[in-house]
mmCIF file of C-alpha atoms in Angstrom:
data_model
loop_
_atom_site.group_PDB
_atom_site.id
_atom_site.type_symbol
_atom_site.label_atom_id
_atom_site.label_comp_id
_atom_site.label_asym_id
_atom_site.label_seq_id
_atom_site.Cartn_x
_atom_site.Cartn_y
_atom_site.Cartn_z
ATOM 1 C CA MET S 18 53.887 76.927 60.708
ATOM 2 C CA SER S 19 56.590 77.992 63.246
ATOM 3 C CA GLU S 20 58.950 76.008 65.867
ATOM 4 C CA SER S 21 56.862 77.321 68.498
ATOM 5 C CA LEU S 22 53.794 75.209 66.851
ATOM 6 C CA ASP S 23 56.048 71.992 67.212
ATOM 7 C CA SER S 24 54.459 68.885 66.944
ATOM 8 C CA GLY S 25 57.077 66.781 68.066
ATOM 9 C CA PRO S 26 60.204 65.991 66.390
ATOM 10 C CA PRO S 27 59.772 66.614 62.554
ATOM 11 C CA PRO S 28 59.385 63.801 60.633
ATOM 12 C CA GLN S 29 62.779 63.347 58.766
ATOM 13 C CA THR S 30 62.741 64.204 54.874
ATOM 14 C CA PRO S 31 63.939 60.987 52.894
ATOM 15 C CA THR S 32 67.571 61.210 51.651
ATOM 16 C CA THR S 33 68.145 62.297 48.391
ATOM 17 C CA ALA S 34 68.866 58.726 46.919
ATOM 18 C CA LEU S 35 66.062 57.519 48.422
ATOM 19 C CA ARG S 36 63.842 59.616 47.656
ATOM 20 C CA GLN S 37 65.006 59.788 43.816
ATOM 21 C CA ARG S 38 64.858 55.940 43.962
ATOM 22 C CA LEU S 39 61.138 56.102 45.471
ATOM 23 C CA ALA S 40 60.300 57.996 42.718
ATOM 24 C CA GLU S 41 61.534 55.798 39.658
ATOM 25 C CA LEU S 42 59.368 52.669 41.498
ATOM 26 C CA ARG S 43 56.410 54.760 41.560
ATOM 27 C CA GLY S 44 56.895 56.177 38.012
ATOM 28 C CA PRO S 45 58.025 59.742 36.446
ATOM 29 C CA ALA S 46 54.292 61.197 36.165
ATOM 30 C CA ALA S 47 53.050 59.643 39.711
ATOM 31 C CA GLN S 48 52.631 61.216 42.640
ATOM 32 C CA PRO S 49 53.105 59.366 46.140
ATOM 33 C CA HIS S 50 50.035 58.199 47.672
ATOM 34 C CA PRO S 51 49.332 59.217 50.825
ATOM 35 C CA LEU S 52 49.591 56.671 53.635
ATOM 36 C CA ASP S 53 46.344 56.486 56.167
ATOM 37 C CA ALA S 54 45.884 54.238 59.628
ATOM 38 C CA ARG S 55 44.259 51.769 57.324
ATOM 39 C CA ALA S 56 47.270 51.266 55.214
ATOM 40 C CA LEU S 57 49.484 51.177 58.026
ATOM 41 C CA ALA S 58 46.883 48.939 60.366
ATOM 42 C CA ALA S 59 46.881 46.390 57.179
ATOM 43 C CA LEU S 60 50.753 46.574 57.188
ATOM 44 C CA ALA S 61 50.890 45.838 60.787
ATOM 45 C CA ALA S 62 48.600 43.187 60.131
ATOM 46 C CA ASN S 63 50.571 41.322 57.888
ATOM 47 C CA PRO S 64 54.078 42.343 58.863
ATOM 48 C CA GLY S 65 55.902 39.638 56.731
ATOM 49 C CA CYS S 66 54.425 41.238 53.244
ATOM 50 C CA LYS S 67 57.928 42.815 51.742
ATOM 51 C CA ARG S 68 56.007 43.599 48.660
ATOM 52 C CA ARG S 69 53.252 45.684 50.355
ATOM 53 C CA ALA S 70 56.335 47.037 52.484
ATOM 54 C CA LEU S 71 57.526 48.499 49.687
ATOM 55 C CA LEU S 72 55.111 49.685 47.748
ATOM 56 C CA ASP S 73 53.290 51.550 50.502
ATOM 57 C CA GLY S 74 56.716 53.103 51.391
ATOM 58 C CA ALA S 75 57.011 54.028 47.669
ATOM 59 C CA GLY S 76 53.381 55.801 47.841
ATOM 60 C CA VAL S 77 52.589 53.305 44.831
ATOM 61 C CA ASP S 78 48.905 53.678 43.819
ATOM 62 C CA LYS S 79 47.888 49.712 44.131
ATOM 63 C CA ALA S 80 44.396 50.277 43.308
ATOM 64 C CA ALA S 81 46.223 51.602 40.236
ATOM 65 C CA LEU S 82 48.438 49.037 39.886
ATOM 66 C CA ALA S 83 46.049 46.034 40.642
ATOM 67 C CA SER S 84 43.800 47.315 37.127
ATOM 68 C CA ALA S 85 46.845 47.864 35.132
ATOM 69 C CA LEU S 86 47.867 44.117 36.167
ATOM 70 C CA GLY S 87 44.375 42.986 35.426
ATOM 71 C CA SER S 88 42.873 42.161 38.760
ATOM 72 C CA PRO S 89 41.271 45.183 39.629
ATOM 73 C CA ALA S 90 39.651 44.871 43.498
ATOM 74 C CA ALA S 91 36.405 46.290 44.629
ATOM 75 C CA PHE S 92 37.509 47.853 47.602
ATOM 76 C CA GLY S 93 36.573 49.573 50.587
ATOM 77 C CA GLN S 94 33.266 51.272 51.996
ATOM 78 C CA SER S 95 30.247 50.605 50.294
ATOM 79 C CA GLN S 96 28.372 53.950 50.037
ATOM 80 C CA PHE S 97 25.716 52.936 52.123
ATOM 81 C CA ALA S 98 28.125 52.015 54.647
ATOM 82 C CA PHE S 99 30.045 55.556 54.322
ATOM 83 C CA MET S 100 26.956 57.237 54.842
ATOM 84 C CA ARG S 101 25.600 55.505 58.120
ATOM 85 C CA GLY S 102 29.216 55.797 59.068
ATOM 86 C CA ASN S 103 29.045 59.748 59.118
ATOM 87 C CA ALA S 104 25.526 59.440 60.082
ATOM 88 C CA PHE S 105 26.468 57.795 63.926
ATOM 89 C CA GLU S 106 29.656 60.033 64.144
ATOM 90 C CA ALA S 107 27.713 63.087 64.051
ATOM 91 C CA LYS S 108 24.971 62.120 66.304
ATOM 92 C CA VAL S 109 27.990 60.924 68.904
ATOM 93 C CA LYS S 110 29.443 64.457 68.241
ATOM 94 C CA ALA S 111 26.046 66.726 68.092
ATOM 95 C CA ASP S 112 25.843 69.212 70.821
ATOM 96 C CA GLY S 113 29.658 70.142 71.338
ATOM 97 C CA GLY S 114 30.099 65.978 71.718
ATOM 98 C CA LYS S 115 27.224 65.736 74.645
ATOM 99 C CA GLU S 116 26.805 61.865 73.636
ATOM 100 C CA LEU S 117 30.766 61.556 73.925
ATOM 101 C CA THR S 118 31.294 63.076 77.068
ATOM 102 C CA ARG S 119 28.656 61.288 78.666
ATOM 103 C CA LEU S 120 30.112 57.903 77.712
ATOM 104 C CA LEU S 121 33.364 59.307 79.076
ATOM 105 C CA GLY S 122 31.574 60.051 82.401
ATOM 106 C CA VAL S 123 31.957 63.523 82.594
ATOM 107 C CA ASP S 124 29.522 64.733 85.086
ATOM 108 C CA THR S 125 29.541 68.720 83.745
ATOM 109 C CA PRO S 126 29.505 67.894 79.965
ATOM 110 C CA ALA S 127 29.191 71.903 79.211
ATOM 111 C CA GLU S 128 33.076 72.490 80.741
ATOM 112 C CA VAL S 129 34.256 70.103 77.906
ATOM 113 C CA ARG S 130 36.631 72.670 75.558
ATOM 114 C CA VAL S 131 36.516 71.824 71.820
ATOM 115 C CA PRO S 132 39.479 74.046 70.152
ATOM 116 C CA GLU S 133 39.100 75.105 66.607
ATOM 117 C CA LEU S 134 41.744 73.234 64.990
ATOM 118 C CA SER S 135 41.426 74.194 61.313
ATOM 119 C CA ALA S 136 44.733 75.573 59.468
ATOM 120 C CA ALA S 137 45.903 75.565 56.015
ATOM 121 C CA GLY S 138 47.447 72.294 54.477
ATOM 122 C CA PRO S 139 47.991 68.973 56.414
ATOM 123 C CA GLU S 140 50.999 70.546 58.048
ATOM 124 C CA GLY S 141 49.117 73.092 59.175
ATOM 125 C CA ARG S 142 46.628 70.970 61.129
ATOM 126 C CA ALA S 143 49.274 69.011 62.504
ATOM 127 C CA ALA S 144 50.782 71.756 64.063
ATOM 128 C CA ARG S 145 47.151 73.638 64.886
ATOM 129 C CA THR S 146 46.562 69.989 66.914
ATOM 130 C CA ALA S 147 49.678 69.731 68.809
ATOM 131 C CA LEU S 148 49.439 73.073 70.077
ATOM 132 C CA ALA S 149 45.850 72.639 70.749
ATOM 133 C CA LEU S 150 47.263 69.405 73.148
ATOM 134 C CA ARG S 151 49.497 71.061 74.584
ATOM 135 C CA GLU S 152 47.141 74.063 75.555
ATOM 136 C CA ALA S 153 44.535 71.689 77.202
ATOM 137 C CA THR S 154 47.157 69.713 79.200
ATOM 138 C CA ALA S 155 48.415 72.662 80.792
ATOM 139 C CA ALA S 156 44.584 74.009 81.332
ATOM 140 C CA LYS S 157 43.807 70.447 83.324
ATOM 141 C CA ALA S 158 40.813 70.463 81.968
ATOM 142 C CA TRP S 159 38.328 68.034 79.845
ATOM 143 C CA THR S 160 39.055 68.536 75.915
ATOM 144 C CA LEU S 161 37.585 67.012 72.871
ATOM 145 C CA LEU S 162 39.719 67.236 69.710
ATOM 146 C CA ASP S 163 37.223 66.246 66.534
ATOM 147 C CA HIS S 164 39.137 64.985 64.086
ATOM 148 C CA PRO S 165 42.840 66.304 64.721
ATOM 149 C CA MET S 166 45.683 65.836 62.495
ATOM 150 C CA LEU S 167 48.679 64.050 63.745
ATOM 151 C CA ALA S 168 51.834 63.257 62.048
ATOM 152 C CA LEU S 169 53.405 60.027 61.758
ATOM 153 C CA GLU S 170 57.054 59.397 59.857
ATOM 154 C CA VAL S 171 56.772 56.142 57.625
ATOM 155 C CA ALA S 172 59.727 55.291 55.433
ATOM 156 C CA GLY S 173 61.241 58.644 56.309
ATOM 157 C CA SER S 174 58.539 60.579 54.884
ATOM 158 C CA PRO S 175 55.708 62.753 56.859
ATOM 159 C CA ALA S 176 52.390 60.587 56.736
ATOM 160 C CA TYR S 177 49.327 62.691 57.831
ATOM 161 C CA LEU S 178 46.374 60.831 60.138
ATOM 162 C CA GLU S 179 42.721 61.797 61.306
ATOM 163 C CA PRO S 180 41.264 60.245 64.199
ATOM 164 C CA ASP S 181 37.728 60.642 64.726
ATOM 165 C CA ALA S 182 38.258 62.267 68.324
ATOM 166 C CA VAL S 183 40.980 62.885 70.482
ATOM 167 C CA VAL S 184 40.037 63.569 74.647
ATOM 168 C CA VAL S 185 42.224 65.661 76.803
ATOM 169 C CA HIS S 186 41.543 64.316 80.632
ATOM 170 C CA PRO S 187 42.517 66.869 83.080
ATOM 171 C CA ASP S 188 45.339 64.659 84.425
ATOM 172 C CA GLY S 189 46.724 64.940 81.281
ATOM 173 C CA THR S 190 46.142 61.454 79.677
ATOM 174 C CA TRP S 191 44.863 61.704 75.750
ATOM 175 C CA THR S 192 42.306 58.929 74.483
ATOM 176 C CA VAL S 193 41.855 58.219 70.787
ATOM 177 C CA VAL S 194 38.528 58.081 70.442
ATOM 178 C CA GLU S 195 37.419 55.083 67.470
ATOM 179 C CA ILE S 196 33.640 55.692 66.452
ATOM 180 C CA LYS S 197 32.126 52.709 64.242
ATOM 181 C CA SER S 198 28.851 52.213 63.017
ATOM 182 C CA PHE S 199 28.752 48.585 63.602
ATOM 183 C CA PRO S 200 26.729 47.582 66.727
ATOM 184 C CA MET S 201 27.734 46.229 69.878
ATOM 185 C CA ILE S 202 25.448 43.505 71.248
ATOM 186 C CA ASP S 203 24.955 42.393 74.793
ATOM 187 C CA ALA S 204 27.876 44.752 75.112
ATOM 188 C CA SER S 205 29.935 42.641 72.665
ATOM 189 C CA ALA S 206 30.767 43.295 68.938
ATOM 190 C CA ASP S 207 32.272 41.294 66.245
ATOM 191 C CA ALA S 208 36.005 40.304 66.748
ATOM 192 C CA ALA S 209 37.428 40.731 63.594
ATOM 193 C CA LYS S 210 35.860 44.143 63.258
ATOM 194 C CA VAL S 211 37.020 45.370 66.787
ATOM 195 C CA GLY S 212 40.361 43.967 65.658
ATOM 196 C CA ALA S 213 40.966 45.844 62.887
ATOM 197 C CA ALA S 214 39.373 49.010 64.779
ATOM 198 C CA ALA S 215 42.002 48.213 67.426
ATOM 199 C CA ARG S 216 44.604 48.078 64.931
ATOM 200 C CA GLN S 217 43.890 51.384 63.159
ATOM 201 C CA ALA S 218 43.285 53.009 66.490
ATOM 202 C CA ALA S 219 47.513 52.132 67.338
ATOM 203 C CA VAL S 220 48.663 53.900 64.866
ATOM 204 C CA TYR S 221 47.213 57.125 66.254
ATOM 205 C CA VAL S 222 48.156 56.168 69.788
ATOM 206 C CA LEU S 223 51.786 55.930 68.277
ATOM 207 C CA ALA S 224 51.196 59.478 66.438
ATOM 208 C CA LEU S 225 50.004 61.009 69.630
ATOM 209 C CA GLU S 226 53.275 59.334 71.351
ATOM 210 C CA ARG S 227 55.831 61.355 68.954
ATOM 211 C CA VAL S 228 53.671 64.717 70.569
ATOM 212 C CA ALA S 229 53.482 63.677 73.905
ATOM 213 C CA SER S 230 56.735 63.315 74.465
ATOM 214 C CA VAL S 231 57.311 66.951 73.779
ATOM 215 C CA THR S 232 54.889 67.911 76.418
ATOM 216 C CA ASP S 233 55.438 68.266 79.855
ATOM 217 C CA GLY S 234 52.135 66.378 82.160
ATOM 218 C CA ALA S 235 51.130 64.369 78.872
ATOM 219 C CA GLN S 236 50.752 60.594 78.914
ATOM 220 C CA VAL S 237 48.901 58.681 75.856
ATOM 221 C CA ALA S 238 46.270 55.983 77.414
ATOM 222 C CA ARG S 239 47.267 51.844 75.731
ATOM 223 C CA SER S 240 43.828 51.778 75.494
ATOM 224 C CA VAL S 241 40.959 53.633 73.102
ATOM 225 C CA LEU S 242 37.227 54.152 73.543
ATOM 226 C CA LEU S 243 35.406 52.278 71.083
ATOM 227 C CA VAL S 244 32.312 53.858 70.533
ATOM 228 C CA CYS S 245 29.404 51.555 68.344
ATOM 229 C CA PRO S 246 25.779 51.350 68.266
ATOM 230 C CA LYS S 247 24.085 49.521 71.388
ATOM 231 C CA ASP S 248 22.370 46.740 70.240
ATOM 232 C CA PHE S 249 19.959 47.510 67.144
ATOM 233 C CA SER S 250 19.493 50.907 67.954
ATOM 234 C CA ASN S 251 21.260 54.028 66.878
ATOM 235 C CA LEU S 252 21.865 54.982 70.298
ATOM 236 C CA PRO S 253 25.956 55.638 70.989
ATOM 237 C CA THR S 254 27.833 52.861 73.837
ATOM 238 C CA ALA S 255 31.081 52.475 74.296
ATOM 239 C CA SER S 256 33.965 49.848 74.820
ATOM 240 C CA VAL S 257 37.401 50.691 76.266
ATOM 241 C CA VAL S 258 40.073 48.417 74.120
ATOM 242 C CA ASP S 259 43.329 47.549 75.378
ATOM 243 C CA VAL S 260 45.555 48.133 72.129
ATOM 244 C CA ARG S 261 49.477 47.535 73.312
ATOM 245 C CA LYS S 262 49.757 44.449 71.847
ATOM 246 C CA GLN S 263 48.760 46.447 68.383
ATOM 247 C CA LEU S 264 50.605 48.832 69.379
ATOM 248 C CA SER S 265 53.737 46.968 69.632
ATOM 249 C CA VAL S 266 53.206 45.332 66.450
ATOM 250 C CA THR S 267 52.981 48.398 64.837
ATOM 251 C CA ARG S 268 55.857 50.424 66.260
ATOM 252 C CA ARG S 269 58.208 47.391 64.880
ATOM 253 C CA GLN S 270 56.223 47.165 61.569
ATOM 254 C CA LEU S 271 57.198 50.541 61.027
ATOM 255 C CA ALA S 272 60.840 50.288 62.360
ATOM 256 C CA ARG S 273 61.051 47.812 59.411
ATOM 257 C CA LEU S 274 59.318 50.193 57.201
ATOM 258 C CA THR S 275 62.268 52.367 57.406
ATOM 259 C CA ARG S 276 64.490 49.946 56.340
ATOM 260 C CA ILE S 277 62.499 50.043 52.695
ATOM 261 C CA GLU S 278 65.822 51.194 51.128
ATOM 262 C CA ASP S 279 67.330 47.939 51.727
ATOM 263 C CA ILE S 280 64.048 45.824 49.830
ATOM 264 C CA ALA S 281 64.456 48.467 46.841
ATOM 265 C CA ALA S 282 68.299 48.012 46.207
ATOM 266 C CA ALA S 283 67.725 44.080 45.734
ATOM 267 C CA LEU S 284 65.079 44.943 43.133
ATOM 268 C CA PRO S 285 66.626 44.113 39.468
ATOM 269 C CA GLU S 286 68.103 47.649 37.389
ATOM 270 C CA GLY S 287 64.873 49.750 36.110
ATOM 271 C CA THR S 288 62.547 48.341 38.245
ATOM 272 C CA THR S 289 59.313 50.294 38.612
ATOM 273 C CA PHE S 290 55.873 49.960 38.943
ATOM 274 C CA ASP S 291 54.795 52.941 36.732
ATOM 275 C CA VAL S 292 51.008 51.766 35.785
ATOM 276 C CA GLU S 293 51.915 53.207 32.597
ATOM 277 C CA ARG S 294 54.033 50.329 31.687
ATOM 278 C CA PRO S 295 52.940 47.272 29.682
ATOM 279 C CA ALA S 296 51.469 44.919 31.916
ATOM 280 C CA GLU S 297 53.749 42.252 31.329
ATOM 281 C CA GLU S 298 56.453 44.413 32.456
ATOM 282 C CA LEU S 299 54.534 45.254 35.621
ATOM 283 C CA THR S 300 53.655 41.677 36.462
ATOM 284 C CA ALA S 301 57.422 41.225 36.420
ATOM 285 C CA ALA S 302 58.401 43.714 38.614
ATOM 286 C CA VAL S 303 55.587 43.300 41.301
ATOM 287 C CA GLU S 304 56.698 39.335 41.179
ATOM 288 C CA SER S 305 60.384 40.362 41.687
ATOM 289 C CA VAL S 306 59.277 41.509 45.395
ATOM 290 C CA SER S 307 57.978 38.729 47.431
ATOM 291 C CA ALA S 308 54.515 38.740 48.817
ATOM 292 C CA ALA S 309 53.055 37.242 52.251
ATOM 293 C CA TYR S 310 49.752 36.317 50.648
ATOM 294 C CA ALA S 311 46.944 34.991 52.876
ATOM 295 C CA PRO S 312 42.906 34.922 52.679
ATOM 296 C CA GLU S 313 43.075 37.863 55.102
ATOM 297 C CA CYS S 314 44.578 40.126 52.901
ATOM 298 C CA LEU S 315 41.217 40.062 50.623
ATOM 299 C CA ALA S 316 39.867 42.524 52.823
ATOM 300 C CA ALA S 317 43.151 44.791 53.360
ATOM 301 C CA CYS S 318 44.967 45.154 50.269
ATOM 302 C CA GLU S 319 44.093 45.793 46.538
ATOM 303 C CA LEU S 320 46.409 43.593 45.565
ATOM 304 C CA ALA S 321 45.202 40.698 46.968
ATOM 305 C CA PHE S 322 43.423 39.105 44.264
ATOM 306 C CA HIS S 323 46.672 39.367 41.889
ATOM 307 C CA CYS S 324 48.529 38.104 44.833
ATOM 308 C CA ARG S 325 46.139 35.059 45.591
ATOM 309 C CA ASP S 326 46.143 34.166 41.752
ATOM 310 C CA ARG S 327 49.710 33.663 42.137
ATOM 311 C CA ALA S 328 49.377 32.098 45.551
ATOM 312 C CA ARG S 329 47.049 29.659 43.835
ATOM 313 C CA ASP S 330 49.133 28.392 40.847
ATOM 314 C CA ALA S 331 51.818 28.195 42.502
ATOM 315 C CA GLY S 332 50.048 25.499 45.126
ATOM 316 C CA ALA S 333 51.016 27.821 47.845
ATOM 317 C CA VAL S 334 49.049 26.876 51.451
ATOM 318 C CA GLU S 335 49.450 30.075 52.507
ATOM 319 C CA ALA S 336 46.497 30.366 50.267
ATOM 320 C CA LEU S 337 44.422 28.080 52.558
ATOM 321 C CA GLY S 338 45.367 30.110 55.126
ATOM 322 C CA ARG S 339 47.675 31.462 57.994
ATOM 323 C CA GLY S 340 46.674 28.756 60.544
ATOM 324 C CA VAL S 341 46.661 26.192 57.884
ATOM 325 C CA ARG S 342 50.082 27.195 56.636
ATOM 326 C CA GLY S 343 51.068 26.971 60.821
ATOM 327 C CA GLU S 344 49.978 23.536 61.254
ATOM 328 C CA LEU S 345 51.831 22.135 58.007
ATOM 329 C CA GLY S 346 54.951 22.856 59.090
ATOM 330 C CA GLY S 347 57.994 22.168 56.229
ATOM 331 C CA LEU S 348 55.085 21.229 53.565
ATOM 332 C CA THR S 349 55.177 24.462 51.541
ATOM 333 C CA THR S 350 53.114 23.076 48.916
ATOM 334 C CA ILE S 351 49.564 21.560 48.228
ATOM 335 C CA GLY S 352 51.324 18.675 45.908
ATOM 336 C CA ASP S 353 53.585 18.140 49.463
ATOM 337 C CA VAL S 354 50.841 18.274 51.504
ATOM 338 C CA LEU S 355 48.997 15.639 49.162
ATOM 339 C CA ALA S 356 52.084 13.598 48.634
ATOM 340 C CA ALA S 357 52.447 13.230 52.297
ATOM 341 C CA ALA S 358 48.855 12.256 53.056
ATOM 342 C CA ARG S 359 49.435 9.247 50.470
ATOM 343 C CA GLY S 360 52.429 8.455 51.516
ATOM 344 C CA THR S 361 54.457 8.739 48.207
ATOM 345 C CA ALA S 362 56.348 11.574 50.298
ATOM 346 C CA GLY S 363 57.852 13.025 53.649
ATOM 347 C CA ASP S 364 59.406 12.331 56.508
ATOM 348 C CA PRO S 365 56.863 9.449 58.376
ATOM 349 C CA ASP S 366 58.365 10.903 61.734
ATOM 350 C CA ASP S 367 57.756 14.746 61.119
ATOM 351 C CA PRO S 368 54.400 14.990 63.073
ATOM 352 C CA ALA S 369 52.223 16.727 60.241
ATOM 353 C CA VAL S 370 53.593 14.431 57.848
ATOM 354 C CA ALA S 371 51.920 11.678 60.382
ATOM 355 C CA ALA S 372 48.969 13.771 60.909
ATOM 356 C CA LEU S 373 48.068 13.826 57.364
ATOM 357 C CA ARG S 374 48.937 10.080 56.532
ATOM 358 C CA ARG S 375 46.638 9.435 59.707
ATOM 359 C CA ALA S 376 43.576 11.390 58.545
ATOM 360 C CA ALA S 377 43.735 9.908 54.998
ATOM 361 C CA SER S 378 43.319 6.516 56.638
ATOM 362 C CA LEU S 379 40.417 7.678 58.462
ATOM 363 C CA ARG S 380 38.588 8.989 55.430
ATOM 364 C CA ALA S 381 39.341 5.760 54.050
ATOM 365 C CA GLU S 382 38.074 3.593 56.294
ATOM 366 C CA ALA S 383 35.042 6.302 56.254
ATOM 367 C CA LEU S 384 34.238 5.942 52.591
ATOM 368 C CA GLU S 385 34.765 2.187 52.946
ATOM 369 C CA ALA S 386 32.370 1.968 55.742
ATOM 370 C CA GLY S 387 29.795 4.042 53.521
ATOM 371 C CA CYS S 388 30.072 2.019 50.606
ATOM 372 C CA ARG S 389 28.787 -1.396 51.915
#
């Protein structure tokens, strides 16, 4: 596409040396696995995991890698959930987005513009989306962009993202719309699912900001419109979700990903995540990059089972959850925790050690009373 369809400063291509290094990490025959908003949101939810940062930044297929390591994960939506989500989204967008514009409070839904966004390839679609956003902002009219394509630079390479919808308001505000099939009961939805949707939407907001920065009169809303089924019906309802916190976390994590070259430079020479290599060699390669496992990874990362097994083998307290890890301070293994509770190790002045010994004492008293 021509520069006139520019969607903002073009994503920079990696340097030749970095591009070659990432190709070596993937393996000679492996194509880079594309990043999507779910993957970027998962990165933001676990910013301390160098392992995921490197593998995602290099475009390694983590599902294939997990299978090669002998720890495959049943990951992703069920077919039923996928079909239900598609059916609900189609209902929300039917008749030119009539239900969606109703939720937005548009007085005359018939006046909402729905531009055509088809183009050749993701680059073409991203450029066409950027042009449609600029035209809608200049027209000062309600505009609904159905499945636009946005580009975002990640670790020096462009990632192409596809939100459910973006609405352009007459005042030039751009709002991301997330359509989910989980219910909103009594105007409230499951907090964990809303949080995941907010992190995913924050990635789209970040990508939109790149286009807005070169569009006169445009501003991107820091809140998104979450559309879900109302109560136990299939009637759409909506809630405005503030994503400023998620946006800040995502921005920091992506900035960290741009230093992926530093993480790769610290690896032993010859390290590769080529799934054609022997399992022992792959295991050594994966273990050469530090991970930050937590039970939440099971819902967000294909390597979670492998990392969980390693955390359990090492007796790491992270396997019990981030909350538990935070409470235990300098006690990093379950062995350390048990020894501190028994009084055979640990500084008695440490609040965590004192709390463990007090808990052990109360447990012993309760057991003794129960035996009487």
